[in-house]
mmCIF file of C-alpha atoms and ligand atoms in Angstrom:
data_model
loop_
_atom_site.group_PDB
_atom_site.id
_atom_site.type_symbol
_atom_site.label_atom_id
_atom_site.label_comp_id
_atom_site.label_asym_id
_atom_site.label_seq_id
_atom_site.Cartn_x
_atom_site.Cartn_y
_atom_site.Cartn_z
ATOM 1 C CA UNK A 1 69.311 91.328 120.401
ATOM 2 C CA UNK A 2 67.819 90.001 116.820
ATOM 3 C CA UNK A 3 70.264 87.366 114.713
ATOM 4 C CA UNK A 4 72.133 88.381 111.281
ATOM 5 C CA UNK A 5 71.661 85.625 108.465
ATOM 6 C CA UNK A 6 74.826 85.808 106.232
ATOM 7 C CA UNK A 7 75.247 84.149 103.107
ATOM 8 C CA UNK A 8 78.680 83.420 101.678
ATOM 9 C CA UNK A 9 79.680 83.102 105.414
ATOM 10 C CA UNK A 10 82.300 80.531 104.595
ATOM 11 C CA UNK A 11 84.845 83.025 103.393
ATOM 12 C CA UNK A 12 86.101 86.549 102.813
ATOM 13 C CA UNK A 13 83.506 89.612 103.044
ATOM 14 C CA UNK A 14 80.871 87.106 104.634
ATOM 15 C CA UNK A 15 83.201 85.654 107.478
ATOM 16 C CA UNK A 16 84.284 89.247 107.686
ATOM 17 C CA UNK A 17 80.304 90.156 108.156
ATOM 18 C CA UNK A 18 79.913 87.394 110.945
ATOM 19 C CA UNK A 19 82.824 88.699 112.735
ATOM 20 C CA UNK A 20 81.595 92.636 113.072
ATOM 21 C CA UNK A 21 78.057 91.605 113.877
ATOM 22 C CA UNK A 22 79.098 89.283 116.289
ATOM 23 C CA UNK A 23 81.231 91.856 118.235
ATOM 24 C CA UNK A 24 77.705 94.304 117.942
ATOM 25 C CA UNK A 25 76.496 91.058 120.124
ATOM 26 C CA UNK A 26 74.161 89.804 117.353
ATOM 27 C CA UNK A 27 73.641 85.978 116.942
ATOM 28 C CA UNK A 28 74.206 84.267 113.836
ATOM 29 C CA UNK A 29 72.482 82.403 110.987
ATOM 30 C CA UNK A 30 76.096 81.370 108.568
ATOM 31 C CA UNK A 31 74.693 79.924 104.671
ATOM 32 C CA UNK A 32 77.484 78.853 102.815
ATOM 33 C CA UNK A 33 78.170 75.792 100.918
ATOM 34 C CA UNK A 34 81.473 74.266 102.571
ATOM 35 C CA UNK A 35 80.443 73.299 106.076
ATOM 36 C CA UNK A 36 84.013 72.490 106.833
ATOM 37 C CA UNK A 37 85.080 75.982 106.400
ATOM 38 C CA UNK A 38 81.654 77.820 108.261
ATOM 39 C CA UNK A 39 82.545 75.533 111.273
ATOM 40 C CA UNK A 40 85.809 76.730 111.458
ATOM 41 C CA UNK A 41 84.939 80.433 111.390
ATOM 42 C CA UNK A 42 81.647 79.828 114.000
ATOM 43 C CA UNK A 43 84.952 78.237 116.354
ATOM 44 C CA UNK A 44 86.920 81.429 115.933
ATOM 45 C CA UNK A 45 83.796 83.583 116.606
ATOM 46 C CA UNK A 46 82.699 81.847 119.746
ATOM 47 C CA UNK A 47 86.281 81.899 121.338
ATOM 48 C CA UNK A 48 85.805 85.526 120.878
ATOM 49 C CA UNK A 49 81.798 86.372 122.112
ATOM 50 C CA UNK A 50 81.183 83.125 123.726
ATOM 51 C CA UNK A 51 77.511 84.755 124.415
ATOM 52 C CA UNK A 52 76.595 84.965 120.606
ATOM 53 C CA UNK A 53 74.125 81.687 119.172
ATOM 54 C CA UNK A 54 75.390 80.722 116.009
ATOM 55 C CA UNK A 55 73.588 78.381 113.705
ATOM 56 C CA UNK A 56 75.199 76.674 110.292
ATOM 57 C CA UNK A 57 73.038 75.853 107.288
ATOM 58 C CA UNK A 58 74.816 74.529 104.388
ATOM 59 C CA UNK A 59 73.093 75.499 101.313
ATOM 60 C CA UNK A 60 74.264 76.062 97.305
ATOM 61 C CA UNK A 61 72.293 79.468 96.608
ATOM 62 C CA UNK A 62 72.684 78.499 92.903
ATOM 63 C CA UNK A 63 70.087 75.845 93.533
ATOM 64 C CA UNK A 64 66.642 77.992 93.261
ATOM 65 C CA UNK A 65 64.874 75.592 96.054
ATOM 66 C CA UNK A 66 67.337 76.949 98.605
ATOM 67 C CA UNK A 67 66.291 80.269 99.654
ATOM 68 C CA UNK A 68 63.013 78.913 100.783
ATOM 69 C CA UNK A 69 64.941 76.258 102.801
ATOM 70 C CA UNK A 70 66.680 78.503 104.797
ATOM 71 C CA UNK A 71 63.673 80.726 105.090
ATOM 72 C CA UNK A 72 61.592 78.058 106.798
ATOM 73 C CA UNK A 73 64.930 76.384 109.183
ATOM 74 C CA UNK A 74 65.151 80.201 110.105
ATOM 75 C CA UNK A 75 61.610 80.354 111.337
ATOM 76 C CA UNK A 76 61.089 76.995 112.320
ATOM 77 C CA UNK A 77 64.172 77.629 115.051
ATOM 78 C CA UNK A 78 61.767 81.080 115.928
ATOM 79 C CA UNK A 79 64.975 83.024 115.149
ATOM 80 C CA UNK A 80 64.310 86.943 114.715
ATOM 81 C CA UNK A 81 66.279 88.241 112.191
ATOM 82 C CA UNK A 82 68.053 92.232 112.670
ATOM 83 C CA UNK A 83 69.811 91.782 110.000
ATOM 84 C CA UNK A 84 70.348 89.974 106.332
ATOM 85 C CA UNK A 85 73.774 89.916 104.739
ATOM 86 C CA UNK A 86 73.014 89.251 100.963
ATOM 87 C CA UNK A 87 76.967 88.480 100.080
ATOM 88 C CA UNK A 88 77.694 84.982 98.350
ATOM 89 C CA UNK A 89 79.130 85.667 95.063
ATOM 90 C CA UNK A 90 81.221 84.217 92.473
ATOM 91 C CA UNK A 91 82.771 84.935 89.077
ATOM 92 C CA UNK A 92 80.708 83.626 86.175
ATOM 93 C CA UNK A 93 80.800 82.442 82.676
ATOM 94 C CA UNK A 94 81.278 84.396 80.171
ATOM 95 C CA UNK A 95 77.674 84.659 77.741
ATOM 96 C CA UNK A 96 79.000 84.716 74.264
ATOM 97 C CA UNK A 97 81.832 81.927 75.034
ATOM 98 C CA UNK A 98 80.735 79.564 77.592
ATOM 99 C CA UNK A 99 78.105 77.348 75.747
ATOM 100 C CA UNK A 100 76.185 75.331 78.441
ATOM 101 C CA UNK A 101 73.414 77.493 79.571
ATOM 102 C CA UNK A 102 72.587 75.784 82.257
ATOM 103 C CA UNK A 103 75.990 76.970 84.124
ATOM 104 C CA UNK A 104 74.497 80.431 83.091
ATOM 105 C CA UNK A 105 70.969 80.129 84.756
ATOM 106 C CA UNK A 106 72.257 78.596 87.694
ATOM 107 C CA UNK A 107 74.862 81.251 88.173
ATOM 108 C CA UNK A 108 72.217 84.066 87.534
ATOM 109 C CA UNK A 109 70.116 82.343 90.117
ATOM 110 C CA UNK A 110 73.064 82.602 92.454
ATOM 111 C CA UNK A 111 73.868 86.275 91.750
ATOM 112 C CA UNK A 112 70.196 87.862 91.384
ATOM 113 C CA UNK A 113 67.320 85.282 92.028
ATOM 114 C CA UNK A 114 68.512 84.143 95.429
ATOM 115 C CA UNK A 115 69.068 87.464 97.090
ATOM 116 C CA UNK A 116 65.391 88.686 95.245
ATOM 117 C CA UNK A 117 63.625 85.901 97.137
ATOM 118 C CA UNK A 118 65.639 86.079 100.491
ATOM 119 C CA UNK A 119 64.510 89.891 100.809
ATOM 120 C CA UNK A 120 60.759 88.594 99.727
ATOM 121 C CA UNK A 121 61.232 86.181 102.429
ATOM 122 C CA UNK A 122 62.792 87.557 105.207
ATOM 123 C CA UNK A 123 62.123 91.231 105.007
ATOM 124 C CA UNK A 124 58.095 91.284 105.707
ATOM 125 C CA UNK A 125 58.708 89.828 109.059
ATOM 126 C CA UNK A 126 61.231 92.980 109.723
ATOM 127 C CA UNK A 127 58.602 95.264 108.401
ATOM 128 C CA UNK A 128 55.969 93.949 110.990
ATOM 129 C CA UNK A 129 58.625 93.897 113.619
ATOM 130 C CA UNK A 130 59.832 97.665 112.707
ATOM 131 C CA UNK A 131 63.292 96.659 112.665
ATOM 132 C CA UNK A 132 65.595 95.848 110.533
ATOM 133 C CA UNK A 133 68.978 95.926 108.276
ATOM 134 C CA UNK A 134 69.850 94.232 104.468
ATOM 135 C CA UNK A 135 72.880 94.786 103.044
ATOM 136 C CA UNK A 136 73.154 93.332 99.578
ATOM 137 C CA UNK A 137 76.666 92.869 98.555
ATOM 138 C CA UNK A 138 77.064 94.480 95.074
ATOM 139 C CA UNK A 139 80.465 95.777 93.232
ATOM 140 C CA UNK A 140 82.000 99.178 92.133
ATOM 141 C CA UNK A 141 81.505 96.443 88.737
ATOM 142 C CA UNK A 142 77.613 97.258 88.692
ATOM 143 C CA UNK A 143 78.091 100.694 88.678
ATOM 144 C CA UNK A 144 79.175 101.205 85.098
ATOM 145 C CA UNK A 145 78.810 98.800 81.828
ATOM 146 C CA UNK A 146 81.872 97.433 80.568
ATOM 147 C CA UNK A 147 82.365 95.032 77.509
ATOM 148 C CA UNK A 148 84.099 91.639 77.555
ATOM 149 C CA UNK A 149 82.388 91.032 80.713
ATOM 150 C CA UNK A 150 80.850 88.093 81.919
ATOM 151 C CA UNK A 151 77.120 88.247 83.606
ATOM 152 C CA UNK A 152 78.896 89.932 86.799
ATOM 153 C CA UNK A 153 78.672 93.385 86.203
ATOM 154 C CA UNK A 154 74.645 93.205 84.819
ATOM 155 C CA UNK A 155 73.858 91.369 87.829
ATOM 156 C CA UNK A 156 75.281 93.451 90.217
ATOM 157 C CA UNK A 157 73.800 96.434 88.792
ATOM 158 C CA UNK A 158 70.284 94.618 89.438
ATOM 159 C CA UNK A 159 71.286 94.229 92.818
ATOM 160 C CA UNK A 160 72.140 97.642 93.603
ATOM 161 C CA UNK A 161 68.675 98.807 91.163
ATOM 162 C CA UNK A 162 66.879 95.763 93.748
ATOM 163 C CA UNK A 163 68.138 97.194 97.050
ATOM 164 C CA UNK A 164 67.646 101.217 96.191
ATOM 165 C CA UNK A 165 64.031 100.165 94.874
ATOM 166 C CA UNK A 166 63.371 98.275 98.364
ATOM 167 C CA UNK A 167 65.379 101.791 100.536
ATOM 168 C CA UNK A 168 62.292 103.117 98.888
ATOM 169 C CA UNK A 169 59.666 101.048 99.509
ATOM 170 C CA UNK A 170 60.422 100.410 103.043
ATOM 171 C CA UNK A 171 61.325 104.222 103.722
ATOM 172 C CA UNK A 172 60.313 104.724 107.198
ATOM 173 C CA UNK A 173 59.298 101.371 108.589
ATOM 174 C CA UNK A 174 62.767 100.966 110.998
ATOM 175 C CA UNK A 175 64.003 98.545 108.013
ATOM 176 C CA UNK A 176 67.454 100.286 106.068
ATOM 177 C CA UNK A 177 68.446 98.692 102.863
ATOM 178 C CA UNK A 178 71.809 99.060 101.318
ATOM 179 C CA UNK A 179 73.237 97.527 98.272
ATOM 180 C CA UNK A 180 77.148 97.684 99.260
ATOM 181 C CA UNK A 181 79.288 98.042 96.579
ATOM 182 C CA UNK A 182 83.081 97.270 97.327
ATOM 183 C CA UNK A 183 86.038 97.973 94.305
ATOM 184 C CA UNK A 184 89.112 95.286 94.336
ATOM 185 C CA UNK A 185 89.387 93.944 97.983
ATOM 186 C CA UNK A 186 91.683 91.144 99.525
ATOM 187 C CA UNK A 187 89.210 87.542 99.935
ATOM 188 C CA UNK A 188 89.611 84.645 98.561
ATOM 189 C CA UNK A 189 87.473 85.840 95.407
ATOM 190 C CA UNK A 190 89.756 86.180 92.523
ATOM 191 C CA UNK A 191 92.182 82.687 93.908
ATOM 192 C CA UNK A 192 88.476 80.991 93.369
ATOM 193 C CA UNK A 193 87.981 82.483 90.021
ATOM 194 C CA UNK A 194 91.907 81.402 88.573
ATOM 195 C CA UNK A 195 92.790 85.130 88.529
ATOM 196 C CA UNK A 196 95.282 85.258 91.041
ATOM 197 C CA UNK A 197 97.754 87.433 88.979
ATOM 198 C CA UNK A 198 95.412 90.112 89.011
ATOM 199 C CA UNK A 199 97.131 91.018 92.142
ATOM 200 C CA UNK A 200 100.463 91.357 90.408
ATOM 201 C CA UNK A 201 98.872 93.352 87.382
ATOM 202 C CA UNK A 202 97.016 95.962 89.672
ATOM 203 C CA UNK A 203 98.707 98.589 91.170
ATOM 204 C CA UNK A 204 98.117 97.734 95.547
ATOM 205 C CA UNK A 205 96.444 100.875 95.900
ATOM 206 C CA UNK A 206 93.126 100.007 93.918
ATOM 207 C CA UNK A 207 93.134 96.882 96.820
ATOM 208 C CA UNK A 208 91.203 97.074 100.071
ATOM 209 C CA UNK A 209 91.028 95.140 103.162
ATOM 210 C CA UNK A 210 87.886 93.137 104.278
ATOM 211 C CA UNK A 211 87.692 94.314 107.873
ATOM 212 C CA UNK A 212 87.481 98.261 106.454
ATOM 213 C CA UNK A 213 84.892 96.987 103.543
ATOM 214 C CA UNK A 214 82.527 95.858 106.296
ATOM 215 C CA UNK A 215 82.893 98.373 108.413
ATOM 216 C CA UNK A 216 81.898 101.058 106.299
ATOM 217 C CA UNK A 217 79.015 98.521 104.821
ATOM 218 C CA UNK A 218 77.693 98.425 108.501
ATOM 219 C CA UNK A 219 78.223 101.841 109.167
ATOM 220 C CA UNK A 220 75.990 102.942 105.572
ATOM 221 C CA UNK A 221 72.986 100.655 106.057
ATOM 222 C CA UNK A 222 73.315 101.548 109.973
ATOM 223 C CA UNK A 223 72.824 105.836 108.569
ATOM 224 C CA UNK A 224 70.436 104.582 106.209
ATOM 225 C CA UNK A 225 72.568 104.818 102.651
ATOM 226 C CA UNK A 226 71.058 103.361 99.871
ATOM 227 C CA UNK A 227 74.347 103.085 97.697
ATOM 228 C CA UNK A 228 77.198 102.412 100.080
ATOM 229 C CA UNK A 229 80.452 102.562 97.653
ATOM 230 C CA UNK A 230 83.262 101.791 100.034
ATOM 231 C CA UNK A 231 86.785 103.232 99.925
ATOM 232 C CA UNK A 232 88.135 106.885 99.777
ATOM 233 C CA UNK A 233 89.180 105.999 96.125
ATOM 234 C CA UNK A 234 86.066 104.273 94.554
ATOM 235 C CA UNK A 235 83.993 106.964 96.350
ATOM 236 C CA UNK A 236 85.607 109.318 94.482
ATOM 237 C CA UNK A 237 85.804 107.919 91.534
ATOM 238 C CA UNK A 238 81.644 107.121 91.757
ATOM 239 C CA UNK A 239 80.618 110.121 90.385
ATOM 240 C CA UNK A 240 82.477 110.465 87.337
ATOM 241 C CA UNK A 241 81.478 106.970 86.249
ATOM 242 C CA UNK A 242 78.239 108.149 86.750
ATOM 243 C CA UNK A 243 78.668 111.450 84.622
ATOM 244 C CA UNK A 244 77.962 110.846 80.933
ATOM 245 C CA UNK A 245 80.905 112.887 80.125
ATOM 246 C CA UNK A 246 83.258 110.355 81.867
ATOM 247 C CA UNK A 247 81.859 107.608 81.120
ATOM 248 C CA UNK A 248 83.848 106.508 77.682
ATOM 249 C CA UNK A 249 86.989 106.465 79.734
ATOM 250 C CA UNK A 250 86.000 103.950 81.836
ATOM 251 C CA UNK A 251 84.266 101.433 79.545
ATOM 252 C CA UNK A 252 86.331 97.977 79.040
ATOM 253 C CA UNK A 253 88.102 96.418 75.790
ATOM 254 C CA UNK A 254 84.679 94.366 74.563
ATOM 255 C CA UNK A 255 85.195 90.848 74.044
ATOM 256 C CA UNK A 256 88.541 89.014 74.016
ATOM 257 C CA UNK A 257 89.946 88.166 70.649
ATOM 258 C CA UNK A 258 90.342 83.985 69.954
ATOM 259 C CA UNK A 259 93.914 83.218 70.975
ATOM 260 C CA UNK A 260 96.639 83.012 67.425
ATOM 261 C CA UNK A 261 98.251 80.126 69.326
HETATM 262 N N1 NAP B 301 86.723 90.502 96.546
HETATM 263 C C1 NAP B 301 86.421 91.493 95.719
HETATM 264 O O1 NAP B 301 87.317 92.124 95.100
HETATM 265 C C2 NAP B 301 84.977 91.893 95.551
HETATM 266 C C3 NAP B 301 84.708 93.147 94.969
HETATM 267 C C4 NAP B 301 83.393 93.541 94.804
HETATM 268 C C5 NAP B 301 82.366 92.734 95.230
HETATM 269 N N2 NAP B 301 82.635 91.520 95.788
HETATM 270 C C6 NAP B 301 81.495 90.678 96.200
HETATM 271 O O2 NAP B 301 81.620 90.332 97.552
HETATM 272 C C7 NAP B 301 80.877 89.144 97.813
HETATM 273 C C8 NAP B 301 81.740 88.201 98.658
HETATM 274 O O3 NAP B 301 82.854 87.805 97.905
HETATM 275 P P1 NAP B 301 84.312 87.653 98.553
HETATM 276 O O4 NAP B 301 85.173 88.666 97.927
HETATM 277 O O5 NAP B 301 84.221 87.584 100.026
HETATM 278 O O6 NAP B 301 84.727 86.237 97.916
HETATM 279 P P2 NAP B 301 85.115 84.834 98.600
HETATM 280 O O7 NAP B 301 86.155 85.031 99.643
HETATM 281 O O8 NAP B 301 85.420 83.944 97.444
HETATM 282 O O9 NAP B 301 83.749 84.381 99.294
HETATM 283 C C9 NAP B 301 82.621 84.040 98.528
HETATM 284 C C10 NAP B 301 81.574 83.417 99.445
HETATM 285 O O10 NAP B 301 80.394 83.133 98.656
HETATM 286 C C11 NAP B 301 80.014 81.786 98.902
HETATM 287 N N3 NAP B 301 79.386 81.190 97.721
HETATM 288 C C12 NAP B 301 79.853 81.180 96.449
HETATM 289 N N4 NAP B 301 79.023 80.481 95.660
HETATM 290 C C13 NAP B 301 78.007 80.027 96.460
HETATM 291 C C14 NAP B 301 76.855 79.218 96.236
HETATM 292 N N5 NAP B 301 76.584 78.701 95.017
HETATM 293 N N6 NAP B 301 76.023 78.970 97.275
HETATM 294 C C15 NAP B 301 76.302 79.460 98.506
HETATM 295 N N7 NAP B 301 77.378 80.217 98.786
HETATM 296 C C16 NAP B 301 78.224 80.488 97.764
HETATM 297 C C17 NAP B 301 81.318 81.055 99.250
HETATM 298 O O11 NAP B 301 81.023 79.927 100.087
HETATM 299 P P3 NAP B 301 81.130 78.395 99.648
HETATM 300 O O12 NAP B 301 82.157 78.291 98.568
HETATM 301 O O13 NAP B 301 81.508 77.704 100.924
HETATM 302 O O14 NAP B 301 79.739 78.051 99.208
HETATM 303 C C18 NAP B 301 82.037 82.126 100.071
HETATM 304 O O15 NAP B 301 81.634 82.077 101.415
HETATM 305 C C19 NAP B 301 80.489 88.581 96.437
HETATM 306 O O16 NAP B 301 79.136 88.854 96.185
HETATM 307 C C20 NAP B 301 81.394 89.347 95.483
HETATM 308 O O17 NAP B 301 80.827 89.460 94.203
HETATM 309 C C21 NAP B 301 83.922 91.086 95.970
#
């Protein structure tokens, strides 16, 4: 059995990802920034699947020298990759309001640049191989525009356009390519952001859990899905945010007013 690099491993959807492969009886390749936290979840995996190799690299995917950093540590340690879990992801600034531009770039390097050049990495050595699996972790947010957003939704929508473009490309070479695109789900994502109380302001049954998020995120890319929208309610809603005659009801509030205070 092949190893499954994860990004974002630290945390959330990505610890969640290290888990479920694990238990498949893949090894692991963990990227996250917070070594403190990927050590702890490699400990809880290995009391679980003793068997499984698991390898830490501590990288910030907002710096644009780290993809080919990891690249090279993965080949240099002759590890085969199965599978590559595209999922670190943040909220952003916001591009009409927050003026330093360099928090911009870097974040859009995070979001879009970093996942483009791990697939232009990792995936030819999959394509040679005739194996493999990428799952790039998108949002229900990239599906449809909204206004008052920050770079978020755009860049997720170039991450879903990336990974059905590269479904394509690699059609019929053993290598499956899903962007995975999850609606409101329990991680430590919106704490991170300072938007707790979007929990309290949200009625529970837009939320999902992580475990079933992965699950079905394995399960698409395993039949081959291109656009893997998981849970029963965001797969139903899907198609009328794609209908044009649907649309207008879903698009957002445009940009926040200055506060009166
Ligand atoms: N939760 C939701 O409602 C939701 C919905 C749709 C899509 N998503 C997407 O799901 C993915 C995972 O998010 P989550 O919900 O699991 O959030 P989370 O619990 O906050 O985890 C985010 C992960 O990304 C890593 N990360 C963030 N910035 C990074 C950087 N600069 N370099 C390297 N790693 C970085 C974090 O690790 P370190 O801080 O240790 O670096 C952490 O492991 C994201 O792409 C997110 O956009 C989430």
């Amino acid at each position: 059995m092949g190893a499954a690099l994860i990004t974002g491993a630290s945390a959330g959807l990505g610890a969640e990802f290290a888990r479920q492969l694990a238990g498949r009886g893949l090894d692991l390749v963990l990227v996250a920034r917070r070594t403190d936290k990927l050590s702890e979840v490699k400990l809880q995996i290995e009391s679980e699947h003793p068997s499984v190799s698991i390898t830490l690299i501590s990288a910030d995917l907002s710096d644009p020298s780290s993809p080919e950093a990891i690249a090279m540590q993965v080949k240099e340690a002759g590890i085969q990759l199965h599978y590559l879990v595209n999922n670190a992801g943040a909220s952003g600034p916001v591009l009409l309001q927050d003026s330093d531009w360099q928090a911009h770039q870097s974040y859009l390097i995070l979001m879009m640049t970093s996942i483009t050049e791990l697939c232009h990495r990792l995936m030819p050595d999959m394509i040679a191989a005739g194996y493999g699996r990428v799952v790039n972790v998108a949002s229900v947010a990239g599906r449809i525009a909204s206004g008052g957003d920050n770079h978020y939704g755009p860049s997720k929508a170039y991450v879903i356009a990336l990974s059905e473009a590269l479904a394509l490309t690699v059609k019929g070479r053993g290598v499956n390519v899903s962007a995975l695109c999850p609606g409101f789900t329990h991680t430590d994502f919106h704490a991170t952001a300072g938007m707790e109380s979007i929990k309290n302001t949200t009625p529970s049954w837009l939320w999902y859990g992580a475990e079933e998020v992965v699950r079905e995120g394995i399960d698409g890319v395993e039949r081959g899905k291109a656009i893997v929208v998981s849970g029963r309610l965001y797969r139903w809603l899907d198609p009328l945010m794609q209908s044009v005659w649907t649309r207008w009801i879903f698009k957002g509030q445009g940009m926040p007013q200055p506060s009166q205070d």
